[in-house]
Amino acid sequence: MYTSSNAEDLSAIQQLFYGSTIFVTGGTGFLGKILLNKLFTSCPGINTIYVLVRNKKNKNVHTRVEEIFEDPIFNTLKKTTPKFRFHIQGIAGDCLLPGLGLCLEDRKMLIDNVNIVFHMAATVRFDEKLKTAMKINVNAAHDIMLLCKEMSNLKSVVHVSTAYTQCPQKIIEEKFYPPPSDAKNLMLMTECIPDKLLEHITPHLLGKWPNTYTFTKAVAEDVVKNSATDLPVGIFRPGIVISTYQDPVCGWIDNFYGPTGAIAGAGTGVIRTLRCDPNAVANMVPVDLCVNSIIATSWDVHQRYKY
């Protein structure tokens, strides 16, 4: 364990997180669990990590946070750093609700204390209803930016997007692209139009985008761009995130999304054929390598904004 006397021995990335308070959305998910594990394993001296958690299935925030650490990926961390649990706190909220569903007391606490933000909460279902996808992927991103604007000690914000936000493009560069539709109009439309009518016109709204996931994530990037003026914000676009390469254990995954579901189905004999393009490239990345890059992105954002 590092102390203040030898904090200078830390790497540049570790120095950013030393003594910092972090706010994470999506911390109970696949990507979030690996992020929490990596932060506590490789970044000593973290003050507190606040995780946005919604009450679910008669389980309160405390219970849901405790369930995170029942996962076997935390077994080694429990042995090497048994007190890490005292540095994480669940915050009641919901990305489906206005203002992230935060109470005034928790909102003020985050504004006064948070230095680093990782916004990873999203609905990744390709067939999600447009209204729900807009609330979670777009409205919540807007609310996160509004919250960050009030943080006086903010060092870095990372908005996790996807490499496929601009999938209609043949070549996707590391830059902002025009959104598929105006975010403000979409937010208003999806809030006011009756559900059945919205479902009927959804294919027309999506245009060249294949599903509501990539569509809303593309809109969210534009929201971040326009809302994050004068903020240390970066967007991270991962490919298809798959099981761990080796850290903290090899081959860990907790869901059956994407290629994992296809492989599991094929392995069990449930899926016999799969329609696909033999010339297409599947840009898959192990979740532990993805999280390493997200953490490095946070440092890079801070450096670029600082200098």
mmCIF file of C-alpha atoms in Angstrom, residues 119-121 158-165 214 216-218 220-221 234-239:
data_model
loop_
_atom_site.group_PDB
_atom_site.id
_atom_site.type_symbol
_atom_site.label_atom_id
_atom_site.label_comp_id
_atom_site.label_asym_id
_atom_site.label_seq_id
_atom_site.Cartn_x
_atom_site.Cartn_y
_atom_site.Cartn_z
ATOM 1 C CA HIS A 119 -20.199 7.140 -17.603
ATOM 2 C CA MET A 120 -20.699 3.571 -18.808
ATOM 3 C CA ALA A 121 -24.399 2.956 -18.125
ATOM 4 C CA VAL A 158 -14.963 9.494 -19.864
ATOM 5 C CA HIS A 159 -18.146 8.755 -21.789
ATOM 6 C CA VAL A 160 -18.099 5.145 -23.006
ATOM 7 C CA SER A 161 -19.698 4.886 -26.439
ATOM 8 C CA THR A 162 -19.249 2.208 -29.118
ATOM 9 C CA ALA A 163 -17.133 1.808 -32.247
ATOM 10 C CA TYR A 164 -20.370 1.385 -34.187
ATOM 11 C CA THR A 165 -21.975 4.775 -33.594
ATOM 12 C CA THR A 214 -26.157 2.350 -32.425
ATOM 13 C CA THR A 216 -28.990 6.433 -29.728
ATOM 14 C CA LYS A 217 -25.284 6.067 -28.976
ATOM 15 C CA ALA A 218 -24.551 8.210 -32.034
ATOM 16 C CA ALA A 220 -25.426 10.645 -27.323
ATOM 17 C CA GLU A 221 -21.999 11.508 -28.723
ATOM 18 C CA GLY A 234 -13.370 12.304 -23.712
ATOM 19 C CA ILE A 235 -15.348 9.677 -25.608
ATOM 20 C CA PHE A 236 -14.160 6.066 -25.668
ATOM 21 C CA ARG A 237 -15.401 3.822 -28.486
ATOM 22 C CA PRO A 238 -14.819 0.120 -27.762
ATOM 23 C CA GLY A 239 -15.458 -2.636 -30.271
#
